[in-house]
Short mmCIF file of C-alpha atoms and ligand atoms in Angstrom, two decimals:
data_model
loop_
_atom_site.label_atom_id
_atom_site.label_comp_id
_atom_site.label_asym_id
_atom_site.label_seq_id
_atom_site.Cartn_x
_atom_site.Cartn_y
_atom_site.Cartn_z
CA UNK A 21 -29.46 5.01 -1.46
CA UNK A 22 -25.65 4.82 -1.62
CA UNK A 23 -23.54 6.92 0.25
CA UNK A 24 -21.65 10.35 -0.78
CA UNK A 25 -18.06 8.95 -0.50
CA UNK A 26 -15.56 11.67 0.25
CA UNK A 27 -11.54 10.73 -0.86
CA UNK A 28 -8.86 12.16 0.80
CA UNK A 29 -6.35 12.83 -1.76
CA UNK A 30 -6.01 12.69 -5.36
CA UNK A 31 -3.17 10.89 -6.29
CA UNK A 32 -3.61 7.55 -8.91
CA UNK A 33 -5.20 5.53 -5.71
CA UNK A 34 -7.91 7.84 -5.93
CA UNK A 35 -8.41 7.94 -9.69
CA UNK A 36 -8.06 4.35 -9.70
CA UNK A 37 -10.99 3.75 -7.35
CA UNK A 38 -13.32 6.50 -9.67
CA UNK A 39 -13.36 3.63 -12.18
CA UNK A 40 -15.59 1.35 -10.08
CA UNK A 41 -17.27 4.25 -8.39
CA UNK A 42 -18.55 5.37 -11.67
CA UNK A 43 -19.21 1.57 -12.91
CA UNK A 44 -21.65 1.15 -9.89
CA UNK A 45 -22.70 4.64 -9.67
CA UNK A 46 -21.95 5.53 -5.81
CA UNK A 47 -20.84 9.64 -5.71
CA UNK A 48 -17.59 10.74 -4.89
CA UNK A 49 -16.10 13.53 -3.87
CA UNK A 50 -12.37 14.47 -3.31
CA UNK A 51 -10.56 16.45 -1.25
CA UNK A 52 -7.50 16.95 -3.68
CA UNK A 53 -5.34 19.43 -5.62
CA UNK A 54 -6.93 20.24 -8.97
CA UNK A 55 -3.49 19.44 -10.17
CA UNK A 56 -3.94 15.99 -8.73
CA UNK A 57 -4.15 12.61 -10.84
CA UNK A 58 -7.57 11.83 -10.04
CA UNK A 59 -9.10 15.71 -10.12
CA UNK A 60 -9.92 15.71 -14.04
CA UNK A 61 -11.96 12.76 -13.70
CA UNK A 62 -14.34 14.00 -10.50
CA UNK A 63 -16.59 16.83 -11.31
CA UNK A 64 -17.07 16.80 -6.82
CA UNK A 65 -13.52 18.46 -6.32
CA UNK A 66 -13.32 20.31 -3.44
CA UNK A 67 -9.84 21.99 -3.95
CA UNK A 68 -8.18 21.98 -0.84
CA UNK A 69 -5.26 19.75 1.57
CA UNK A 70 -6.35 16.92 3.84
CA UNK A 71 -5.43 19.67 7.20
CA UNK A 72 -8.26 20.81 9.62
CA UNK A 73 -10.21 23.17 7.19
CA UNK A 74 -10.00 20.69 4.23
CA UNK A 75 -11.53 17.70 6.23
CA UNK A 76 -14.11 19.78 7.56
CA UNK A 77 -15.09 20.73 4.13
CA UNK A 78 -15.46 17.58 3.10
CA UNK A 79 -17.15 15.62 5.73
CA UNK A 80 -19.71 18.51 4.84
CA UNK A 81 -20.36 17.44 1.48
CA UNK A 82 -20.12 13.42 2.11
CA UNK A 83 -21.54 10.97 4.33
CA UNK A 84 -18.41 8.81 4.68
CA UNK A 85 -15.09 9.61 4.93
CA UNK A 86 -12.21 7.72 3.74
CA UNK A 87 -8.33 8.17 2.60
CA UNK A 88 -6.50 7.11 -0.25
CA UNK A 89 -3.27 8.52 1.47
CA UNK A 90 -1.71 8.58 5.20
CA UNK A 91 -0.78 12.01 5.49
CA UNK A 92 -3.76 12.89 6.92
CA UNK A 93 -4.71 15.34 10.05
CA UNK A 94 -5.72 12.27 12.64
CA UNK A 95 -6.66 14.72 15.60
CA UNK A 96 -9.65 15.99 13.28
CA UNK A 97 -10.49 12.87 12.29
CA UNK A 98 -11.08 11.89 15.46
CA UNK A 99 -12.87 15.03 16.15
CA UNK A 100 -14.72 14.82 13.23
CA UNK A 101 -16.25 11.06 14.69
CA UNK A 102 -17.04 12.37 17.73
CA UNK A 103 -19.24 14.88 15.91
CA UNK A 104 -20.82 11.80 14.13
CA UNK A 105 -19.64 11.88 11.04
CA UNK A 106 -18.58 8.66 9.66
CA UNK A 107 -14.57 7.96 8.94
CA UNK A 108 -13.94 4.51 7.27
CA UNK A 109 -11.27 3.07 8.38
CA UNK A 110 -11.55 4.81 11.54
CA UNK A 111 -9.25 7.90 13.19
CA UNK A 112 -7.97 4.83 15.75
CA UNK A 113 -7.13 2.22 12.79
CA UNK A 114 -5.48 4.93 10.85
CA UNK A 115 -3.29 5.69 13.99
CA UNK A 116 -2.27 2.58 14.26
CA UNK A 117 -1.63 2.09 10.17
CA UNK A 118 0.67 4.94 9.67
CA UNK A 119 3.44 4.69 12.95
CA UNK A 120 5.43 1.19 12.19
CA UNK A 121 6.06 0.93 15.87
CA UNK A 122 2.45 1.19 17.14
CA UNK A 123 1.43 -1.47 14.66
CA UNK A 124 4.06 -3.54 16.30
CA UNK A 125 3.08 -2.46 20.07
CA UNK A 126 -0.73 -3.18 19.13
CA UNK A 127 0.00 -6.57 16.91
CA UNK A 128 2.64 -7.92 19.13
CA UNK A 129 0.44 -8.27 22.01
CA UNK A 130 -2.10 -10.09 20.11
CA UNK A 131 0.10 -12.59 18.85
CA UNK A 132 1.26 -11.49 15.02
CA UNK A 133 4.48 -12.87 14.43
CA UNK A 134 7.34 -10.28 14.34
CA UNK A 135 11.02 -9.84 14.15
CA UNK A 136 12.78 -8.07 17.17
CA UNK A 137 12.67 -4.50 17.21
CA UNK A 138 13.32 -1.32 19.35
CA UNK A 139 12.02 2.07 19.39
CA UNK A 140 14.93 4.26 20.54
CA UNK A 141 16.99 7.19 19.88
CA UNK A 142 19.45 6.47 22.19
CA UNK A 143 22.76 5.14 19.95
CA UNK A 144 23.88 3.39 23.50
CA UNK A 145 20.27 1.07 22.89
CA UNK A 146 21.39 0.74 19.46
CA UNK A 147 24.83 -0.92 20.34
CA UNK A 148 22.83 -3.49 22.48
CA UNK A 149 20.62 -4.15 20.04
CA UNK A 150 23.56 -4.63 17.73
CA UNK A 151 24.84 -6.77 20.28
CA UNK A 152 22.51 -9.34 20.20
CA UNK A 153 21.32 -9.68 16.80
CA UNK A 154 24.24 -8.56 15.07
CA UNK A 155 25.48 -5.77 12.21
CA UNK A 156 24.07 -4.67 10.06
CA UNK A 157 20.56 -2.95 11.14
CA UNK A 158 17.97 -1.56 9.36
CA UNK A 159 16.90 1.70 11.00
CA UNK A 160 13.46 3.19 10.16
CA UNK A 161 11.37 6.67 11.27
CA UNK A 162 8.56 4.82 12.42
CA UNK A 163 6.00 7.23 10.24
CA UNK A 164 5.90 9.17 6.98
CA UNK A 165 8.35 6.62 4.67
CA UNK A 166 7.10 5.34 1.48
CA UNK A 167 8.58 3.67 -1.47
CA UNK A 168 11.57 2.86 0.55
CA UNK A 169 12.42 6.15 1.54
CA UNK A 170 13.00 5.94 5.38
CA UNK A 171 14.69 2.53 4.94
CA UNK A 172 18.08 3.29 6.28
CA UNK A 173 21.11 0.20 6.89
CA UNK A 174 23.07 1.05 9.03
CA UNK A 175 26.47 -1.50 9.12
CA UNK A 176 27.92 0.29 12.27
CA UNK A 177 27.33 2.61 15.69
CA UNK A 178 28.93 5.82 13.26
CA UNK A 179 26.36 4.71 10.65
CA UNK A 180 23.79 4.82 13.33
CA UNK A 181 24.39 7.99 15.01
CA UNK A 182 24.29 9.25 11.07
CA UNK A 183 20.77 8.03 10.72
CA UNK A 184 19.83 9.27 14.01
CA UNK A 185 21.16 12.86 13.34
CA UNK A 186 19.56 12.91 9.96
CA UNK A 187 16.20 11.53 11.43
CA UNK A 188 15.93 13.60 14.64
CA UNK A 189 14.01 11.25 17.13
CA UNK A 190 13.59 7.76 17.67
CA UNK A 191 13.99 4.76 15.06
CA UNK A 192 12.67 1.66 14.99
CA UNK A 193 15.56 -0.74 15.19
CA UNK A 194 15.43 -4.17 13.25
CA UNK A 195 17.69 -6.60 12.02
CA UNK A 196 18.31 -7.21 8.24
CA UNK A 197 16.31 -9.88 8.10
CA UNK A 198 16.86 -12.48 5.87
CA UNK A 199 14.18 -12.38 3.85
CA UNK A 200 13.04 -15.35 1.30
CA UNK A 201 10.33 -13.44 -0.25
CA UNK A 202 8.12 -10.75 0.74
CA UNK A 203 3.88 -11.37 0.58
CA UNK A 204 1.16 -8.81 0.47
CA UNK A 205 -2.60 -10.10 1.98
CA UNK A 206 -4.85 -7.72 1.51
CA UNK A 207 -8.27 -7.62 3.42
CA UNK A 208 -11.92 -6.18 2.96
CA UNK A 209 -13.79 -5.85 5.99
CA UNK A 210 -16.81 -4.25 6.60
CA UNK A 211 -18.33 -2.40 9.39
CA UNK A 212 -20.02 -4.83 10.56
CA UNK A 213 -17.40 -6.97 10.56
CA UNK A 214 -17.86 -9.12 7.05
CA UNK A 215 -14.37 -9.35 6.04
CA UNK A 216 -12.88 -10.94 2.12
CA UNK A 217 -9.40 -12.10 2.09
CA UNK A 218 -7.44 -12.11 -1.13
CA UNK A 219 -4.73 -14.60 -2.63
CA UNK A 220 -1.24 -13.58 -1.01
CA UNK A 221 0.57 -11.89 -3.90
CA UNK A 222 4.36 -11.38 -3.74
CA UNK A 223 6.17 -8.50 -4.06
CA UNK A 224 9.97 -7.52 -5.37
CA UNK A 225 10.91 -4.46 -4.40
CA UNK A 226 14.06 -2.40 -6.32
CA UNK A 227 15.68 0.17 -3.55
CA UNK A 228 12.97 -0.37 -1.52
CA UNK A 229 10.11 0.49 -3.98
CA UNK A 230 7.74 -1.80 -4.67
CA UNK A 231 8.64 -3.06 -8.57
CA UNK A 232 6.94 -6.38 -9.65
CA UNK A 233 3.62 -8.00 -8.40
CA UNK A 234 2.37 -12.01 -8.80
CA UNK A 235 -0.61 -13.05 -8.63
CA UNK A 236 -0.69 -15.78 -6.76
CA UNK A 237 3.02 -15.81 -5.16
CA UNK A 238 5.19 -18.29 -5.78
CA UNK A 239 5.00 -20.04 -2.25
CA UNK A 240 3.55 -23.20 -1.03
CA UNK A 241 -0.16 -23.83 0.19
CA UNK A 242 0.49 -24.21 4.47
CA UNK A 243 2.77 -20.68 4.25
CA UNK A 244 -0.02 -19.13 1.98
CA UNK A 245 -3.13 -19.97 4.27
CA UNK A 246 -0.35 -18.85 7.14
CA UNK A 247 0.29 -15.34 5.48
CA UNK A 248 -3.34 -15.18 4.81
CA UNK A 249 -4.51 -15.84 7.95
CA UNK A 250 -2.30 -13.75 10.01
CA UNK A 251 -3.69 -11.03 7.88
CA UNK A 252 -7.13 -11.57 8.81
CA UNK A 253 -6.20 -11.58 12.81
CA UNK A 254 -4.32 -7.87 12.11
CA UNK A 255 -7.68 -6.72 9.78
CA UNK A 256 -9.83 -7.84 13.03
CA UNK A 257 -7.46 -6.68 15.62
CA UNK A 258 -7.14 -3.24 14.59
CA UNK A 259 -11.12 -2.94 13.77
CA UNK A 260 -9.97 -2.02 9.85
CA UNK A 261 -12.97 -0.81 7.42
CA UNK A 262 -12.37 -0.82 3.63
CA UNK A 263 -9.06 -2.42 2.63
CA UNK A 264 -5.92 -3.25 4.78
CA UNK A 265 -2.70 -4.01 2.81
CA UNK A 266 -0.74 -6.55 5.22
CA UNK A 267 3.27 -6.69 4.42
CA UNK A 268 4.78 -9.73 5.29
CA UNK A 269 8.22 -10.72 4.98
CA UNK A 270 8.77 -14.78 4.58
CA UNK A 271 11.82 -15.50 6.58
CA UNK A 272 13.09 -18.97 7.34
CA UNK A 273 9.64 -20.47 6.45
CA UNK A 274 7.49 -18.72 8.48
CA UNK A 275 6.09 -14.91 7.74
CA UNK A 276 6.71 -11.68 9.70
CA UNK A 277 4.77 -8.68 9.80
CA UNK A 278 6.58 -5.84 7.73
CA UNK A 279 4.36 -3.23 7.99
CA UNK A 280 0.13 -1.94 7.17
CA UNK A 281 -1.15 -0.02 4.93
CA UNK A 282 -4.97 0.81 5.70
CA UNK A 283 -6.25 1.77 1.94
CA UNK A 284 -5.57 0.47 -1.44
CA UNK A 285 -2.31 -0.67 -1.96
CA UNK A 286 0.34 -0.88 -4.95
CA UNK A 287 0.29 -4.47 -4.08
CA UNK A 288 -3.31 -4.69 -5.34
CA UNK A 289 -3.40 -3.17 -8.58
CA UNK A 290 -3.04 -6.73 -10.34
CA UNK A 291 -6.72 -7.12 -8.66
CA UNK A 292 -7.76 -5.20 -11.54
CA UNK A 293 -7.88 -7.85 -13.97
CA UNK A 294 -6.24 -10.45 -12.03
CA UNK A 295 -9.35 -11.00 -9.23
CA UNK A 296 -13.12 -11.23 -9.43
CA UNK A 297 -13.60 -7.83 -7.99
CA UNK A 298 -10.91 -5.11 -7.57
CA UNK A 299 -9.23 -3.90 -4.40
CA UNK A 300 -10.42 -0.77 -5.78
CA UNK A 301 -14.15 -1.72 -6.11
CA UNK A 302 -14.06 -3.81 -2.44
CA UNK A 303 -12.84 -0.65 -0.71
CA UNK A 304 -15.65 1.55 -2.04
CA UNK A 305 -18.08 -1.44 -1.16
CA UNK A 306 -16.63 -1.53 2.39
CA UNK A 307 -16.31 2.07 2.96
CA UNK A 308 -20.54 2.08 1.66
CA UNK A 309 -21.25 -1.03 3.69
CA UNK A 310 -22.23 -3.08 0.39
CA UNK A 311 -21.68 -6.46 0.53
CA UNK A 312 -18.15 -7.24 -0.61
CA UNK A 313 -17.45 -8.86 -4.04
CA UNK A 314 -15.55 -12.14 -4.65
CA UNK A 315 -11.85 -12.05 -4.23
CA UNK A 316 -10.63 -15.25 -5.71
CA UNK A 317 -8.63 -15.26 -9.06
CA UNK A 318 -9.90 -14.80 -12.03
CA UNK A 319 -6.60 -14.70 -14.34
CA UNK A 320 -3.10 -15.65 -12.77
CA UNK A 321 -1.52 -12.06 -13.67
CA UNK A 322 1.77 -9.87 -12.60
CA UNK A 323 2.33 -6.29 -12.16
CA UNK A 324 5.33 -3.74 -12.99
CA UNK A 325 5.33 -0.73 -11.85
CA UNK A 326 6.59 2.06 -14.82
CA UNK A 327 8.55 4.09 -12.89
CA UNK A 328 9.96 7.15 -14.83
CA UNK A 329 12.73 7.50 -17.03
CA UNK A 330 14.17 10.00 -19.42
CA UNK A 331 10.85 9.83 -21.33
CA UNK A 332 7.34 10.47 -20.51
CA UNK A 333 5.62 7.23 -21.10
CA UNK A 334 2.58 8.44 -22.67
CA UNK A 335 5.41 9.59 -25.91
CA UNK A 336 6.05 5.78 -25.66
CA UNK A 337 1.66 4.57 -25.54
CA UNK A 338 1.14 3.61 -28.86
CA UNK A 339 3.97 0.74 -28.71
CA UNK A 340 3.21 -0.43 -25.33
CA UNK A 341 -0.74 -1.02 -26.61
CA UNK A 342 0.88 -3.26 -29.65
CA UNK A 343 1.69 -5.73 -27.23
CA UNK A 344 -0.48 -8.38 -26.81
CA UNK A 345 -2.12 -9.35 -23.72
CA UNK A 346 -1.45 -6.49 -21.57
CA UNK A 347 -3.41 -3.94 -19.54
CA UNK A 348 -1.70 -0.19 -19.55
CA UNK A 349 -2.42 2.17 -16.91
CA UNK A 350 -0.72 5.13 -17.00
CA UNK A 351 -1.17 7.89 -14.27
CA UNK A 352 -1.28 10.71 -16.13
CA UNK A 353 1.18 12.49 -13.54
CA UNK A 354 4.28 14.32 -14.99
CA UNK A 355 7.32 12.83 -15.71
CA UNK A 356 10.43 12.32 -13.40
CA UNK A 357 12.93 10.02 -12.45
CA UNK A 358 11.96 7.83 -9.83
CA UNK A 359 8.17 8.79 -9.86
CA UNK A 360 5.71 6.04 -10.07
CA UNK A 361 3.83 7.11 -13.77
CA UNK A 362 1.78 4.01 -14.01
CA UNK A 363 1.98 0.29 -14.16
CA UNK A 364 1.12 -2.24 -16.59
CA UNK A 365 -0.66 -6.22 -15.81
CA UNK A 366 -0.13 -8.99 -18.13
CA UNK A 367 -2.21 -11.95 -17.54
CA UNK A 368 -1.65 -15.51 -18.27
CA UNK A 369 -1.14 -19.28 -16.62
CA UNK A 370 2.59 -18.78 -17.39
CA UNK A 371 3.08 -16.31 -14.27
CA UNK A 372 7.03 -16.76 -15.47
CA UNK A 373 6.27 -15.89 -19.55
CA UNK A 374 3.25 -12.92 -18.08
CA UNK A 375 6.32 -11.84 -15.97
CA UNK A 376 8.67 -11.15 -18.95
CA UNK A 377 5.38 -9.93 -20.55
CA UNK A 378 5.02 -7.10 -18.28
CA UNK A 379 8.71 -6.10 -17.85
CA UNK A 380 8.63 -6.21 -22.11
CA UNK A 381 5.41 -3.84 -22.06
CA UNK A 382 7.23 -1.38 -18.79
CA UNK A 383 10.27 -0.66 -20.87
CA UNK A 384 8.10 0.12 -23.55
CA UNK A 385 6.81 2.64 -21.68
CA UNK A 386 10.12 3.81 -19.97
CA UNK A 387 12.94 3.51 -22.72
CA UNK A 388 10.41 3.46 -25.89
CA UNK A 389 11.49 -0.12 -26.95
CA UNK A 390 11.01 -3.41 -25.27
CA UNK A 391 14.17 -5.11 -23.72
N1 ATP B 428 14.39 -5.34 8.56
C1 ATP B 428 14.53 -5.43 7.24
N2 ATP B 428 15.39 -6.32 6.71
C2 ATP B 428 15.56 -6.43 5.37
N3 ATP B 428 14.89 -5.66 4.47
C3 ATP B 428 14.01 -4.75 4.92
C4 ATP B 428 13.78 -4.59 6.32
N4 ATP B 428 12.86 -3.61 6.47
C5 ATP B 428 12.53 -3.19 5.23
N5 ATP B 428 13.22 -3.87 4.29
C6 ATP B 428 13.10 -3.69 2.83
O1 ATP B 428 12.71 -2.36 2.53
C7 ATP B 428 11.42 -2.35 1.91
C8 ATP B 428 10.63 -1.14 2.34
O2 ATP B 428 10.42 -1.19 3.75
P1 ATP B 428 9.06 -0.63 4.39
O3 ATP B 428 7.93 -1.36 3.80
O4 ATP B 428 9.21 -0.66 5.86
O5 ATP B 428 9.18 0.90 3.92
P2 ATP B 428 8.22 1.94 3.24
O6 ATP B 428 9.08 2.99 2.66
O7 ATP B 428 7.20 2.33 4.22
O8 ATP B 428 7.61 1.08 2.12
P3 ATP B 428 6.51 1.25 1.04
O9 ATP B 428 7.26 1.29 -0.26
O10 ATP B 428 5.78 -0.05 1.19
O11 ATP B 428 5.71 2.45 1.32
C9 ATP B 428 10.78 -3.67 2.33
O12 ATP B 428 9.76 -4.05 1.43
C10 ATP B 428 12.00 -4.60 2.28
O13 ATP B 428 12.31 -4.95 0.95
MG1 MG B 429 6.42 -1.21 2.60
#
């Protein structure tokens, strides 16, 4: 018999894992808002936030715990394991997953490659730092940023002390790296230790969002198997269960760690239709200890993100399924600008022609006419 898999959160990472949850029949139950994206489609809501009280409730009604988000209450997590109830990925993965600065503590000493970096929030550090890799940095609170936000670049000390008033404790400190391209691995592993490694994918981000996906990226075999196999090492060091979204930055050739994310990952939505079995579905395998499904490629594909406009997309639905050739997904969240409403994956050998594809079938959805 399956396992009762309890979701923290409710946003579209959760809704888009219900699909294979209800394909293969293992229950679910969230720990959401009912306002949430996923809520309408789980009739095992329990209505509630992911603090002490909430995650009690739900490692009640579940036998394994796992998150779709980060914002999570570790310390009862933790507590929660020692109780013996079962968290997948584990309170001590999570910890490292969500503070950019342990990952780099933890990874560093196990031999990840990574750029220089500093944890300070002293503005005298800064200058040194600045003094030996040079203007301009890239300052960032080592926990809570997504979609860019907490990216600051900083081109001086005043710019510095700026970011360091606005953040109010330490940064981590980097350079501006260079960067070629930027890769996503991501990696099922199982309890046990079974672990699936998918095709890098590559990633353009716009402001620091995340923007456009391919599937594969556009790099060359020996930095591929490099980016994929530093992922694996991090999945392994840090004991992840379910999936583990490794950011890598490609800099002069060789790749960097950027940061983890330890749970489905915007990177992975083109493993909808793009891979034998779904980041999605491998995570709720994972999580369930099922034995985890094929993750080579099925169609070459790429990813945009719809990211709202003046419109709400689903006004704009009926010409964005015209198009040929492409898969919608829309969120079903409300309409602002900025917000991530959905995405849409074109598939196709041509990753260059699916690529105009997909940006055709987003501003569909965005302006109401493709561009
Ligand atoms: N040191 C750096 N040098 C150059 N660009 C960087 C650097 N650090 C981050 N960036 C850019 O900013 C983007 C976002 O950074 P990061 O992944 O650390 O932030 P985040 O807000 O946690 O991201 P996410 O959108 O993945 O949640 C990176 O993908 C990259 O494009
Ligand atoms: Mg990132």
């Amino acid at each position: 018999v399956p396992p009762v898999i309890g979701i923290v959160g409710g946003g579209q990472l959760a809704r888009m894992l219900l699909a294979p949850a209800a394909r293969l029949a293992l229950p679910v139950v969230l720990l959401a808002d009912p306002e949430d994206a996923a809520a309408p489609f789980c009739r095992d809501l329990i209505a509630g936030r992911p603090d002490a009280g909430g995650l009690r409730r739900l490692a009640e009604a579940c036998d394994v715990l796992t998150v779709e988000h980060e914002l999570v209450d570790l310390d009862t997590l933790a507590a929660l394991e020692r109780e013996g109830h079962v968290v997948r990925p584990s309170s001590a993965t999570l910890g490292i997953a969500v503070d950019k600065a342990r990952q780099r503590q933890v990874l560093g000493d196990h031999g990840i490659p990574l750029a220089p970096w500093a944890l300070t929030d002293d503005p005298d550090r800064i200058a040194a730092f600045a003094g030996e890799h040079g203007w301009p940095l890239v300052l960032k609170p080592p926990r809570g940023g997504y979609d860019g936000r907490g990216v600051f670049v900083a081109d001086d000390l005043a710019a510095s002390r700026a970011v360091l008033a606005e953040v109010g404790g330490e940064v981590l400190v980097e350079p501006r790296l260079p960067i070629d391209v930027e890769l996503s691995v991501l990696v099922a592993r199982r309890p046990g230790g079974e672990t699936a490694v998918y095709p890098a994918v590559e990633t353009c981000q716009v402001d620091g969002m995340c923007r456009e996906v391919l599937l594969p990226a556009r790099v060359d075999a020996d930095l591929e198997a490099e980016a994929e196999e530093v992922a694996r090492r991090v999945a392994e060091t840090i004991g992840s269960v379910g999936i583990l979204a490794v950011e890598l930055f490609v800099v002069d050739g060789r790749v960097l760690l950027n940061e983890l994310a330890a749970r489905p990952h915007n990177a992975g939505h083109v493993t909808i239709e793009g891979t034998v079995t779904s980041q999605f579905e491998n995570h709720l395998r994972a999580v369930a200890d099922l034995p985890l499904g094929d993750t080579a490629i099925r169609h070459p594909a790429v990813m945009v993100n719809v990211v709202g406009g003046d419109h709400d997309p689903l006004d704009h639905l009926p010409g964005a399924l015209a198009l040929r050739d492409v898969a919608v997904h829309l969120y079903g969240k409300s309409y602002r600008p900025g917000r991530k409403l959905g995405h849409v994956t074109a598939t196709g050998d041509d990753l260059e022609e699916a690529l105009r594809r997909a940006q055709g079938a987003a501003a569909a959805l965005v302006e109401g006419s493709p561009t």
